[in-house]
């Protein structure tokens, strides 16, 4: 009986040749691309973080070995591993049912960042950083207290710090994404180790947990107020940052054409809530029309991942939102066209601006391009904005509401 060979993605597919004297020619195989071939590029894909140990209870996060049982509380948010928000506290209990041969019991909480850049021409070593580290001895045989002769339960309480270890950056959220060019992985874990004497086997319980900090416009404004644009306007109760776009044509200034683009201030927007935009086109070109302007104007929300490796900085871009034009109408005055619309396409609470100094930054920008129409040359404009997970609401006056995890970041 013949058995099927395992599939090897690096080898050519098998071909059957009828008879030993067959003249069938097999296709050539090479890892090098032919002129008519290409490598497919993929957009970043989020993947599920490894959970570590699996909970033994449908309603609580319970993990167990022969001598230890760790309980990290109720499953409040439906996630496979415990989830915590900004200023959250890891609480739970550790039950030890047998201290015989035990030397010490320690609790370790870690957060690690791994960034891999796959550059086609430059070898780049992976960047790794520890952003959270806490070690605590729960029990030790070297203590003066006698060894317990029965089971004992220890309480666990650890406030998650606001800032990353050893720097001024906020502790980054859990994430795991990859593409053909970059891999970004941020994982948090909790481990309990029981070290035992002699030949007796040590005991370990380890589980991951999500750190998903909510962020609101007020959180960002308290730290930094974005600077105003060259021109501020106020319409319908909103202040707008208006900027004159750069026209790319060689004679762009000769015909007097002006393209002005605007976003509402402050430049902080909630993920999943449409971002309004405005544009004003001033031109005496009589060939302009609503349909031509709609076809020429494109607006996108761009996510940029900046990676710092040594003395190099790499930028990887991904389109996460697309603008929709609501209306194009003639403005007050000769040759003026006003355009309004909004950018959508994001899931609620799924994106957030953040930065870990000297290693990685997630940044967003609104990119506007105007193709050449009539006598107006093509123009381009890009404005950096900040994205938050949640709006400012009455609920956020309560600290416990802000401490709830931003589940949209891993949905």
CSV table of C-alpha atoms in Angstrom, one decimal:
chain,number,residue,atom,x,y,z
A,1,UNK,CA,0.0,0.0,0.0
A,2,UNK,CA,1.4,3.4,-1.0
A,3,UNK,CA,1.2,6.4,1.3
A,4,UNK,CA,0.7,10.0,0.2
A,5,UNK,CA,3.8,12.2,0.5
A,6,UNK,CA,3.4,15.2,2.8
A,7,UNK,CA,2.9,18.5,1.0
A,8,UNK,CA,6.0,20.7,1.0
A,9,UNK,CA,5.2,24.3,0.0
A,10,UNK,CA,8.9,24.9,-1.0
A,11,UNK,CA,9.0,22.1,-3.5
A,12,UNK,CA,7.4,21.8,-7.0
A,13,UNK,CA,4.1,20.0,-7.2
A,14,UNK,CA,4.3,16.3,-8.2
A,15,UNK,CA,3.8,15.4,-11.9
A,16,UNK,CA,2.9,11.9,-13.2
A,17,UNK,CA,4.8,10.7,-16.2
A,18,UNK,CA,3.2,7.7,-18.1
A,19,UNK,CA,5.8,5.1,-18.8
A,20,UNK,CA,9.6,5.1,-18.6
A,21,UNK,CA,10.0,6.2,-22.2
A,22,UNK,CA,7.6,9.1,-22.0
A,23,UNK,CA,8.5,12.3,-23.7
A,24,UNK,CA,6.5,14.5,-21.4
A,25,UNK,CA,8.5,17.5,-20.4
A,26,UNK,CA,8.1,18.7,-16.8
A,27,UNK,CA,7.8,22.4,-16.2
A,28,UNK,CA,10.9,24.1,-14.8
A,29,UNK,CA,10.8,25.2,-11.2
A,30,UNK,CA,12.7,28.1,-9.6
A,31,UNK,CA,12.4,30.3,-6.5
A,32,UNK,CA,13.4,33.3,-8.6
A,33,UNK,CA,10.5,35.2,-10.2
A,34,UNK,CA,10.1,35.3,-14.0
A,35,UNK,CA,9.3,38.7,-15.6
A,36,UNK,CA,5.6,37.7,-15.9
A,37,UNK,CA,5.3,36.6,-12.3
A,38,UNK,CA,4.9,38.6,-9.1
A,39,UNK,CA,4.8,38.2,-5.4
A,40,UNK,CA,1.4,38.9,-3.8
A,41,UNK,CA,1.4,41.6,-1.0
A,42,UNK,CA,-1.0,41.3,1.8
A,43,UNK,CA,-2.4,43.9,4.1
A,44,UNK,CA,-1.7,43.5,7.8
A,45,UNK,CA,-3.9,40.8,9.4
A,46,UNK,CA,-4.7,40.7,13.1
A,47,UNK,CA,-4.3,37.3,14.6
A,48,UNK,CA,-5.5,35.8,17.9
A,49,UNK,CA,-3.0,36.0,20.7
A,50,UNK,CA,-2.0,32.7,22.3
A,51,UNK,CA,-4.0,32.1,25.5
A,52,UNK,CA,-1.5,29.9,27.3
A,53,UNK,CA,-3.2,27.6,29.7
A,54,UNK,CA,-6.9,26.9,29.1
A,55,UNK,CA,-9.4,27.8,31.8
A,56,UNK,CA,-11.1,24.9,33.6
A,57,UNK,CA,-14.3,26.8,34.3
A,58,UNK,CA,-16.9,28.1,31.9
A,59,UNK,CA,-17.6,31.1,34.2
A,60,UNK,CA,-14.2,31.9,35.8
A,61,UNK,CA,-10.6,32.0,34.7
A,62,UNK,CA,-9.4,28.9,36.6
A,63,UNK,CA,-6.1,27.2,35.9
A,64,UNK,CA,-4.7,24.2,37.9
A,65,UNK,CA,-1.8,21.8,38.4
A,66,UNK,CA,-1.5,18.9,40.8
A,67,UNK,CA,-0.6,21.2,43.7
A,68,UNK,CA,-1.9,24.7,42.7
A,69,UNK,CA,-5.1,26.3,41.5
A,70,UNK,CA,-5.1,29.8,40.2
A,71,UNK,CA,-8.4,31.8,40.0
A,72,UNK,CA,-8.3,35.2,38.2
A,73,UNK,CA,-12.0,35.9,38.7
A,74,UNK,CA,-15.2,35.9,36.6
A,75,UNK,CA,-15.4,36.0,32.9
A,76,UNK,CA,-17.0,39.4,32.6
A,77,UNK,CA,-16.2,40.3,29.0
A,78,UNK,CA,-16.4,37.0,27.1
A,79,UNK,CA,-12.8,36.8,26.2
A,80,UNK,CA,-10.8,33.6,26.3
A,81,UNK,CA,-8.2,35.0,28.7
A,82,UNK,CA,-8.5,37.7,31.3
A,83,UNK,CA,-8.9,41.3,30.0
A,84,UNK,CA,-8.0,44.6,31.7
A,85,UNK,CA,-8.3,48.2,30.8
A,86,UNK,CA,-6.4,51.4,31.8
A,87,UNK,CA,-5.5,51.5,35.5
A,88,UNK,CA,-6.9,47.9,35.8
A,89,UNK,CA,-6.0,45.7,38.7
A,90,UNK,CA,-5.1,42.0,38.3
A,91,UNK,CA,-6.9,40.3,41.2
A,92,UNK,CA,-7.3,36.6,42.1
A,93,UNK,CA,-6.4,33.8,44.4
A,94,UNK,CA,-3.8,31.0,44.4
A,95,UNK,CA,-4.7,27.9,46.4
A,96,UNK,CA,-1.9,25.5,47.4
A,97,UNK,CA,-3.1,22.1,48.5
A,98,UNK,CA,0.3,20.6,49.3
A,99,UNK,CA,3.5,22.3,50.5
A,100,UNK,CA,5.5,19.1,50.8
A,101,UNK,CA,9.0,19.6,49.2
A,102,UNK,CA,8.1,23.1,48.1
A,103,UNK,CA,11.0,25.7,48.3
A,104,UNK,CA,9.3,28.8,47.1
A,105,UNK,CA,6.3,30.1,45.1
A,106,UNK,CA,6.7,33.2,42.9
A,107,UNK,CA,4.4,35.3,40.8
A,108,UNK,CA,5.7,36.8,37.5
A,109,UNK,CA,3.9,39.3,35.3
A,110,UNK,CA,5.4,40.2,32.0
A,111,UNK,CA,4.7,42.3,28.9
A,112,UNK,CA,6.9,41.9,25.8
A,113,UNK,CA,7.0,43.6,22.4
A,114,UNK,CA,8.5,41.9,19.4
A,115,UNK,CA,8.9,43.6,16.0
A,116,UNK,CA,10.2,41.9,12.9
A,117,UNK,CA,10.8,43.8,9.7
A,118,UNK,CA,11.2,41.7,6.5
A,119,UNK,CA,13.2,43.9,4.3
A,120,UNK,CA,14.1,42.4,0.8
A,121,UNK,CA,17.6,44.0,0.7
A,122,UNK,CA,18.7,44.8,4.3
A,123,UNK,CA,19.1,42.2,7.1
A,124,UNK,CA,17.3,43.6,10.1
A,125,UNK,CA,17.5,41.9,13.5
A,126,UNK,CA,14.2,41.6,15.4
A,127,UNK,CA,13.5,44.3,18.0
A,128,UNK,CA,12.4,43.1,21.4
A,129,UNK,CA,11.5,45.0,24.5
A,130,UNK,CA,10.1,44.3,27.9
A,131,UNK,CA,7.4,46.8,28.8
A,132,UNK,CA,6.1,45.3,32.0
A,133,UNK,CA,8.0,43.2,34.6
A,134,UNK,CA,6.9,42.3,38.1
A,135,UNK,CA,8.1,39.4,40.2
A,136,UNK,CA,6.8,38.7,43.7
A,137,UNK,CA,7.5,35.9,46.1
A,138,UNK,CA,4.2,34.6,47.5
A,139,UNK,CA,5.8,32.0,49.9
A,140,UNK,CA,9.3,30.8,50.6
A,141,UNK,CA,10.6,27.9,52.8
A,142,UNK,CA,13.4,30.2,53.9
A,143,UNK,CA,10.9,32.3,55.9
A,144,UNK,CA,10.9,31.9,59.6
A,145,UNK,CA,7.2,30.8,59.5
A,146,UNK,CA,6.8,27.0,59.7
A,147,UNK,CA,5.8,25.1,56.6
A,148,UNK,CA,2.0,24.8,56.3
A,149,UNK,CA,0.7,21.3,56.9
A,150,UNK,CA,-2.6,21.9,55.1
A,151,UNK,CA,-3.9,23.8,52.1
A,152,UNK,CA,-3.5,27.6,52.0
A,153,UNK,CA,-4.8,30.4,49.8
A,154,UNK,CA,-2.9,33.5,48.8
A,155,UNK,CA,-4.5,36.7,47.5
A,156,UNK,CA,-3.1,38.3,44.3
A,157,UNK,CA,-3.5,42.0,43.6
A,158,UNK,CA,-1.4,43.9,41.0
A,159,UNK,CA,-2.2,47.4,39.7
A,160,UNK,CA,-1.3,47.5,36.0
A,161,UNK,CA,1.1,50.5,35.6
A,162,UNK,CA,0.1,53.3,33.2
A,163,UNK,CA,3.5,53.7,31.6
A,164,UNK,CA,5.8,51.2,29.9
A,165,UNK,CA,8.9,50.0,31.8
A,166,UNK,CA,11.8,52.4,31.7
A,167,UNK,CA,10.3,55.1,29.5
A,168,UNK,CA,7.7,57.8,29.3
A,169,UNK,CA,5.4,56.1,26.8
A,170,UNK,CA,2.1,54.7,27.8
A,171,UNK,CA,1.9,50.9,28.2
A,172,UNK,CA,0.9,49.7,24.7
A,173,UNK,CA,-2.2,47.6,24.0
A,174,UNK,CA,-2.1,43.9,23.3
A,175,UNK,CA,-1.9,43.2,19.6
A,176,UNK,CA,-0.7,40.7,17.1
A,177,UNK,CA,-0.6,41.5,13.4
A,178,UNK,CA,1.5,40.5,10.5
A,179,UNK,CA,2.0,41.1,6.8
A,180,UNK,CA,4.6,40.2,4.2
A,181,UNK,CA,6.7,43.2,5.4
A,182,UNK,CA,6.2,43.4,9.1
A,183,UNK,CA,5.2,41.4,12.2
A,184,UNK,CA,4.1,43.2,15.4
A,185,UNK,CA,3.4,41.2,18.6
A,186,UNK,CA,2.6,42.6,22.0
A,187,UNK,CA,1.8,40.0,24.7
A,188,UNK,CA,1.2,40.1,28.4
A,189,UNK,CA,1.4,37.0,30.7
A,190,UNK,CA,1.0,35.9,34.3
A,191,UNK,CA,3.0,32.9,35.6
A,192,UNK,CA,3.0,31.2,39.0
A,193,UNK,CA,6.0,28.9,39.7
A,194,UNK,CA,6.4,26.4,42.5
A,195,UNK,CA,10.0,25.4,42.9
A,196,UNK,CA,10.4,22.0,44.7
A,197,UNK,CA,13.3,20.4,46.4
A,198,UNK,CA,15.6,17.7,44.9
A,199,UNK,CA,14.2,15.4,42.2
A,200,UNK,CA,10.6,16.5,42.7
A,201,UNK,CA,9.1,18.2,39.6
A,202,UNK,CA,8.5,21.9,39.7
A,203,UNK,CA,4.9,23.2,39.1
A,204,UNK,CA,4.0,26.0,36.7
A,205,UNK,CA,0.8,27.8,35.7
A,206,UNK,CA,1.0,30.3,33.0
A,207,UNK,CA,-1.7,32.3,31.1
A,208,UNK,CA,-1.8,35.3,28.9
A,209,UNK,CA,-4.0,38.3,29.5
A,210,UNK,CA,-5.2,41.2,27.4
A,211,UNK,CA,-4.3,44.8,28.2
A,212,UNK,CA,-6.8,46.9,26.3
A,213,UNK,CA,-6.7,50.6,27.5
A,214,UNK,CA,-9.6,52.8,26.5
A,215,UNK,CA,-8.7,56.3,25.3
A,216,UNK,CA,-11.0,59.3,24.9
A,217,UNK,CA,-10.4,62.8,23.4
A,218,UNK,CA,-10.2,64.2,26.8
A,219,UNK,CA,-7.3,61.8,27.7
A,220,UNK,CA,-5.3,63.1,24.8
A,221,UNK,CA,-6.2,66.8,25.2
A,222,UNK,CA,-5.0,66.7,28.8
A,223,UNK,CA,-1.6,65.7,27.5
A,224,UNK,CA,-1.4,67.6,24.3
A,225,UNK,CA,-3.5,70.1,22.4
A,226,UNK,CA,-3.0,69.9,18.6
A,227,UNK,CA,-1.9,73.1,17.0
A,228,UNK,CA,-4.3,75.1,14.9
A,229,UNK,CA,-4.1,75.2,11.1
A,230,UNK,CA,-3.1,78.2,9.0
A,231,UNK,CA,-6.8,79.2,8.8
A,232,UNK,CA,-9.5,78.5,11.3
A,233,UNK,CA,-13.2,78.6,10.3
A,234,UNK,CA,-16.3,77.9,12.3
A,235,UNK,CA,-19.4,76.4,10.7
A,236,UNK,CA,-22.3,74.6,12.3
A,237,UNK,CA,-20.7,74.8,15.7
A,238,UNK,CA,-17.4,73.2,14.5
A,239,UNK,CA,-14.0,74.8,14.3
A,240,UNK,CA,-12.1,73.7,11.2
A,241,UNK,CA,-8.5,73.5,10.3
A,242,UNK,CA,-8.3,74.7,6.7
A,243,UNK,CA,-5.1,74.2,4.7
A,244,UNK,CA,-4.4,75.2,1.1
A,245,UNK,CA,-3.3,72.1,-0.8
A,246,UNK,CA,-0.1,71.9,-2.8
A,247,UNK,CA,-0.8,71.9,-6.5
A,248,UNK,CA,1.6,69.7,-8.4
A,249,UNK,CA,1.4,71.2,-11.9
A,250,UNK,CA,4.3,73.4,-13.3
A,251,UNK,CA,1.8,76.3,-14.0
A,252,UNK,CA,-0.3,75.7,-10.9
A,253,UNK,CA,-0.3,79.4,-9.8
A,254,UNK,CA,-0.8,81.0,-13.2
A,255,UNK,CA,-4.6,80.3,-13.6
A,256,UNK,CA,-5.4,81.4,-10.0
A,257,UNK,CA,-6.8,78.0,-9.0
A,258,UNK,CA,-6.9,77.3,-5.2
A,259,UNK,CA,-7.8,74.0,-3.4
A,260,UNK,CA,-8.5,74.3,0.3
A,261,UNK,CA,-9.1,71.3,2.5
A,262,UNK,CA,-10.3,71.0,6.1
A,263,UNK,CA,-10.9,68.8,9.1
A,264,UNK,CA,-12.7,69.7,12.3
A,265,UNK,CA,-10.6,70.7,15.4
A,266,UNK,CA,-9.3,69.2,17.5
A,267,UNK,CA,-7.8,66.6,15.2
A,268,UNK,CA,-8.9,63.7,17.5
A,269,UNK,CA,-11.5,61.3,16.3
A,270,UNK,CA,-13.2,58.2,17.7
A,271,UNK,CA,-12.7,54.9,15.9
A,272,UNK,CA,-16.0,53.9,14.2
A,273,UNK,CA,-17.4,57.4,14.2
A,274,UNK,CA,-17.4,59.0,10.7
A,275,UNK,CA,-14.8,61.8,10.3
A,276,UNK,CA,-16.2,64.8,8.5
A,277,UNK,CA,-14.2,66.7,5.9
A,278,UNK,CA,-14.6,69.7,3.7
A,279,UNK,CA,-13.0,71.0,0.5
A,280,UNK,CA,-13.2,74.2,-1.4
A,281,UNK,CA,-12.2,74.5,-5.0
A,282,UNK,CA,-11.7,78.0,-6.5
A,283,UNK,CA,-11.3,78.1,-10.2
A,284,UNK,CA,-12.7,80.0,-13.2
A,285,UNK,CA,-12.5,76.9,-15.4
A,286,UNK,CA,-16.0,76.5,-16.8
A,287,UNK,CA,-15.5,72.8,-17.5
A,288,UNK,CA,-15.8,71.9,-13.8
A,289,UNK,CA,-18.9,70.0,-12.8
A,290,UNK,CA,-20.3,68.1,-9.8
A,291,UNK,CA,-19.6,64.7,-11.5
A,292,UNK,CA,-16.0,65.6,-12.5
A,293,UNK,CA,-15.2,66.8,-9.0
A,294,UNK,CA,-16.7,63.7,-7.4
A,295,UNK,CA,-14.6,61.5,-9.7
A,296,UNK,CA,-11.4,63.5,-9.1
A,297,UNK,CA,-11.5,63.9,-5.3
A,298,UNK,CA,-10.4,60.9,-3.2
A,299,UNK,CA,-10.1,60.8,0.6
A,300,UNK,CA,-8.6,58.0,2.7
A,301,UNK,CA,-7.7,57.3,6.3
A,302,UNK,CA,-4.1,55.8,6.4
A,303,UNK,CA,-2.6,53.8,9.2
A,304,UNK,CA,1.2,54.1,9.3
A,305,UNK,CA,3.4,51.9,11.4
A,306,UNK,CA,6.8,53.4,12.1
A,307,UNK,CA,9.5,51.0,13.2
A,308,UNK,CA,12.8,52.1,14.6
A,309,UNK,CA,15.7,49.7,14.3
A,310,UNK,CA,19.1,50.9,15.1
A,311,UNK,CA,19.6,54.2,13.2
A,312,UNK,CA,16.9,53.3,10.6
A,313,UNK,CA,13.2,54.2,10.6
A,314,UNK,CA,10.8,52.3,8.4
A,315,UNK,CA,7.2,53.3,7.5
A,316,UNK,CA,4.5,50.8,6.5
A,317,UNK,CA,1.2,52.1,5.3
A,318,UNK,CA,-2.3,50.6,5.2
A,319,UNK,CA,-5.6,52.1,4.1
A,320,UNK,CA,-8.2,51.6,6.9
A,321,UNK,CA,-10.9,54.0,5.9
A,322,UNK,CA,-12.4,55.5,2.8
A,323,UNK,CA,-14.1,58.9,2.3
A,324,UNK,CA,-17.6,59.3,1.0
A,325,UNK,CA,-18.6,62.6,-0.7
A,326,UNK,CA,-22.0,63.7,0.5
A,327,UNK,CA,-22.5,66.7,-1.8
A,328,UNK,CA,-20.8,69.0,-4.3
A,329,UNK,CA,-22.4,72.4,-4.7
A,330,UNK,CA,-21.6,75.8,-6.0
A,331,UNK,CA,-20.5,78.2,-3.2
A,332,UNK,CA,-21.2,81.9,-2.8
A,333,UNK,CA,-18.9,83.6,-5.2
A,334,UNK,CA,-17.7,83.1,-8.8
A,335,UNK,CA,-15.8,79.9,-9.5
A,336,UNK,CA,-16.3,78.4,-5.9
A,337,UNK,CA,-17.2,74.8,-5.4
A,338,UNK,CA,-17.8,73.4,-1.9
A,339,UNK,CA,-17.5,69.7,-1.1
A,340,UNK,CA,-18.5,67.9,2.1
A,341,UNK,CA,-18.3,64.3,3.1
A,342,UNK,CA,-17.0,61.9,5.8
A,343,UNK,CA,-14.6,59.0,6.2
A,344,UNK,CA,-16.0,55.7,7.4
A,345,UNK,CA,-15.1,52.0,7.3
A,346,UNK,CA,-13.7,51.5,10.8
A,347,UNK,CA,-15.3,49.2,13.4
A,348,UNK,CA,-16.2,50.9,16.6
A,349,UNK,CA,-13.3,51.1,19.0
A,350,UNK,CA,-11.0,49.1,16.7
A,351,UNK,CA,-8.2,51.6,16.2
A,352,UNK,CA,-6.1,53.7,18.5
A,353,UNK,CA,-3.0,56.0,18.1
A,354,UNK,CA,-0.1,54.9,20.3
A,355,UNK,CA,3.6,55.1,20.5
A,356,UNK,CA,6.4,53.2,22.2
A,357,UNK,CA,9.4,55.5,22.0
A,358,UNK,CA,12.4,54.4,19.9
A,359,UNK,CA,10.7,51.2,18.7
A,360,UNK,CA,7.2,51.4,17.2
A,361,UNK,CA,4.5,54.0,16.6
A,362,UNK,CA,1.0,53.6,15.2
A,363,UNK,CA,-0.1,56.8,13.5
A,364,UNK,CA,-3.1,57.8,11.4
A,365,UNK,CA,-3.5,60.5,8.8
A,366,UNK,CA,-6.2,61.7,6.4
A,367,UNK,CA,-4.9,61.7,2.8
A,368,UNK,CA,-6.6,63.7,0.1
A,369,UNK,CA,-5.8,63.5,-3.6
A,370,UNK,CA,-7.3,65.5,-6.4
A,371,UNK,CA,-6.7,64.3,-9.9
A,372,UNK,CA,-6.2,66.9,-12.6
A,373,UNK,CA,-9.5,68.4,-13.8
A,374,UNK,CA,-9.7,71.0,-16.5
A,375,UNK,CA,-7.0,73.6,-15.8
A,376,UNK,CA,-6.5,72.5,-12.2
A,377,UNK,CA,-3.3,70.4,-11.8
A,378,UNK,CA,-3.3,67.4,-9.5
A,379,UNK,CA,-3.0,68.2,-5.8
A,380,UNK,CA,-2.3,66.2,-2.6
A,381,UNK,CA,-2.7,66.8,1.1
A,382,UNK,CA,-2.1,64.7,4.2
A,383,UNK,CA,-2.9,65.6,7.8
A,384,UNK,CA,-1.9,63.6,10.8
A,385,UNK,CA,-4.8,62.9,13.2
A,386,UNK,CA,-5.2,60.9,16.4
A,387,UNK,CA,-7.7,58.1,16.9
A,388,UNK,CA,-9.2,57.1,20.2
A,389,UNK,CA,-11.3,54.1,21.1
A,390,UNK,CA,-14.2,55.9,22.9
A,391,UNK,CA,-16.1,59.1,22.9
A,392,UNK,CA,-16.3,61.4,26.0
A,393,UNK,CA,-19.5,60.4,27.7
A,394,UNK,CA,-21.1,60.8,31.1
A,395,UNK,CA,-20.1,57.3,32.0
A,396,UNK,CA,-16.4,58.2,31.9
A,397,UNK,CA,-16.8,60.4,34.9
A,398,UNK,CA,-16.7,57.1,36.8
A,399,UNK,CA,-13.2,55.6,37.0
A,400,UNK,CA,-14.5,52.1,36.8
A,401,UNK,CA,-16.0,52.8,33.3
A,402,UNK,CA,-12.6,53.9,31.9
A,403,UNK,CA,-11.0,50.9,33.5
A,404,UNK,CA,-13.1,48.5,31.4
A,405,UNK,CA,-11.1,46.9,28.5
A,406,UNK,CA,-11.5,48.3,25.0
A,407,UNK,CA,-12.6,45.0,23.5
A,408,UNK,CA,-12.8,46.5,20.0
A,409,UNK,CA,-9.0,46.4,19.8
A,410,UNK,CA,-9.1,42.6,19.5
A,411,UNK,CA,-12.5,42.0,18.0
